[in-house]
Amino acid sequence: MPGTRLDPIDRKILAELQADGRMTNVELARRVGISAPPCLRRVRTLEEQGFIRGYHADIDARELGFEVQVFAMVGLVSQAEADLSAFEDRCRAWPLVRECHMLNGEVDFILKCVAPDLSSFQSFLTGELLTAPNVASVKTSLVIRGAKDEPGVPFDVLEARLSKSA
Amino acid sequence: MPGTRLDPIDRKILAELQADGRMTNVELARRVGISAPPCLRRVRTLEEQGFIRGYHADIDARELGFEVQVFAMVGLVSQAEADLSAFEDRCRAWPLVRECHMLNGEVDFILKCVAPDLSSFQSFLTGELLTAPNVASVKTSLVIRGAKDEPGVPFDVLEARLSKSA
DNA sequence: GCTGAAATCGCCTAACG
DNA sequence: CGTTAGGCGATTTCAGC
């Protein structure tokens, strides 16, 4: 199923919907150069095939009262698969943890967390994360300021790559 | 204008649009319990006030051929403001760098990068990042597997917090 | 002032060529 | 993939609380 390759129109659709997920279908169709019905069919197919996982409003967390953003590097005691999965499940259940990625190297996981303020993060850290089973070490780094936060994928890199291999 | 606080309906609108950014306005209105015209006006206001920064399709990077995701910890030689800004500008210009956050602690920046494969990431690393002006050290960690990647903000935490302070 | 109701306009989305 | 066409949503206008 990853064998289903995308043609240039599909990639344009993905790029446009990544840039503006609320664009109307007729506007999208106009931009990619086809008429509306086939455009909608393509979008549905891209959704069904999993290229499009969903659509989300991009909310300003700080404006909403989440002043604090923290990266946490977590080392575990046991790296047996069952223990890794158990920790991942725990991360999925913690609302303050927005991302959890397993890494190579000395640290096992990196977590991106948000919190309303430092004290609520620290109570999460000491009350939940540090006391969770199998957690050996946690190093946290506060985000002082965000410089870039682009959701998604660089389509220009993709197009450049495809034209080279053509 | 950050003084403009949100009522429960506004917060529900944000939560719903974060969960499904392509929801129709009438469906949104139904879910938040008001009729369509005032709902649309609220959405427009939330957009203008910056609570909603945009709408994006969530694209599966791996399906599209970006097999590699890497976190890079960057230390700079000089942390003078002009030098920090210069590095941030450079990050904004690199398409493979999707996020760049300034941190406290020993490392100055954390970068989240994507690449089609390891060799193209490594050519970016050695050819661009490591050779950029003012870069003192870069430590990279490959993402082995992603366990959680929730865009946005935990609205349940927000509501719990608001009901406590009420 | 903000909400809801009615009406117009434009879009979505089937069916067919 | 395009065209047609019918139903539904979006958006303005206006009246009511």
Short mmCIF file of N, CA and C in Angstrom, two decimals, chain A residues 61-62 64-70 96 113-125 142, chain B residues 157-158 161 164-165:
data_model
loop_
_atom_site.label_atom_id
_atom_site.label_comp_id
_atom_site.label_asym_id
_atom_site.label_seq_id
_atom_site.Cartn_x
_atom_site.Cartn_y
_atom_site.Cartn_z
N ALA A 61 -1.13 28.00 22.12
CA ALA A 61 -1.18 27.47 23.48
C ALA A 61 -0.96 28.57 24.52
N ARG A 62 -0.06 29.46 24.22
CA ARG A 62 0.27 30.50 25.20
C ARG A 62 -0.93 31.43 25.43
N LEU A 64 -3.85 30.66 25.31
CA LEU A 64 -4.86 29.92 26.04
C LEU A 64 -4.47 29.68 27.49
N GLY A 65 -3.27 30.09 27.85
CA GLY A 65 -2.88 29.96 29.24
C GLY A 65 -1.87 28.86 29.52
N PHE A 66 -1.33 28.25 28.46
CA PHE A 66 -0.26 27.28 28.64
C PHE A 66 1.07 27.98 28.41
N GLU A 67 1.60 28.53 29.49
CA GLU A 67 2.76 29.41 29.38
C GLU A 67 4.07 28.63 29.27
N VAL A 68 4.02 27.37 29.65
CA VAL A 68 5.26 26.63 29.82
C VAL A 68 5.33 25.47 28.84
N GLN A 69 6.48 25.34 28.19
CA GLN A 69 6.73 24.22 27.30
C GLN A 69 8.07 23.61 27.70
N VAL A 70 8.11 22.31 27.82
CA VAL A 70 9.29 21.64 28.36
C VAL A 70 9.61 20.40 27.55
N LEU A 96 -0.54 16.31 29.70
CA LEU A 96 0.51 17.33 29.56
C LEU A 96 1.60 16.89 28.59
N CYS A 113 6.30 18.50 26.50
CA CYS A 113 5.21 18.72 27.45
C CYS A 113 4.78 20.19 27.44
N VAL A 114 3.53 20.41 27.75
CA VAL A 114 3.05 21.78 27.99
C VAL A 114 2.42 21.82 29.38
N ALA A 115 2.37 23.01 29.95
CA ALA A 115 1.72 23.18 31.25
C ALA A 115 1.33 24.63 31.42
N PRO A 116 0.32 24.88 32.26
CA PRO A 116 -0.11 26.26 32.46
C PRO A 116 0.98 27.12 33.10
N ASP A 117 1.73 26.57 34.01
CA ASP A 117 2.80 27.32 34.64
C ASP A 117 3.84 26.35 35.18
N LEU A 118 4.92 26.91 35.71
CA LEU A 118 6.02 26.06 36.16
C LEU A 118 5.60 25.16 37.30
N SER A 119 4.80 25.67 38.22
CA SER A 119 4.48 24.85 39.38
C SER A 119 3.62 23.65 38.98
N SER A 120 2.71 23.84 38.02
CA SER A 120 1.92 22.67 37.64
C SER A 120 2.77 21.68 36.85
N PHE A 121 3.76 22.18 36.12
CA PHE A 121 4.66 21.21 35.48
C PHE A 121 5.47 20.46 36.52
N GLN A 122 5.94 21.19 37.51
CA GLN A 122 6.78 20.52 38.51
C GLN A 122 5.99 19.50 39.32
N SER A 123 4.72 19.77 39.53
CA SER A 123 3.95 18.76 40.26
C SER A 123 3.71 17.53 39.37
N PHE A 124 3.57 17.74 38.06
CA PHE A 124 3.52 16.60 37.15
C PHE A 124 4.84 15.84 37.17
N LEU A 125 5.92 16.58 37.12
CA LEU A 125 7.25 15.96 37.06
C LEU A 125 7.51 15.11 38.30
N LEU A 142 13.55 23.70 29.81
CA LEU A 142 12.49 24.65 29.53
C LEU A 142 12.69 25.32 28.18
N VAL B 157 -7.29 19.64 30.56
CA VAL B 157 -6.50 20.28 31.62
C VAL B 157 -6.96 21.71 31.83
N LEU B 158 -7.20 22.39 30.74
CA LEU B 158 -7.65 23.79 30.83
C LEU B 158 -8.97 23.89 31.57
N ARG B 161 -8.64 23.22 35.25
CA ARG B 161 -8.00 24.36 35.92
C ARG B 161 -9.01 25.49 36.13
N LYS B 164 -11.48 24.84 38.91
CA LYS B 164 -10.89 24.98 40.24
C LYS B 164 -10.83 26.45 40.66
N SER B 165 -10.39 27.31 39.73
CA SER B 165 -10.22 28.72 40.09
C SER B 165 -11.55 29.47 40.12
#
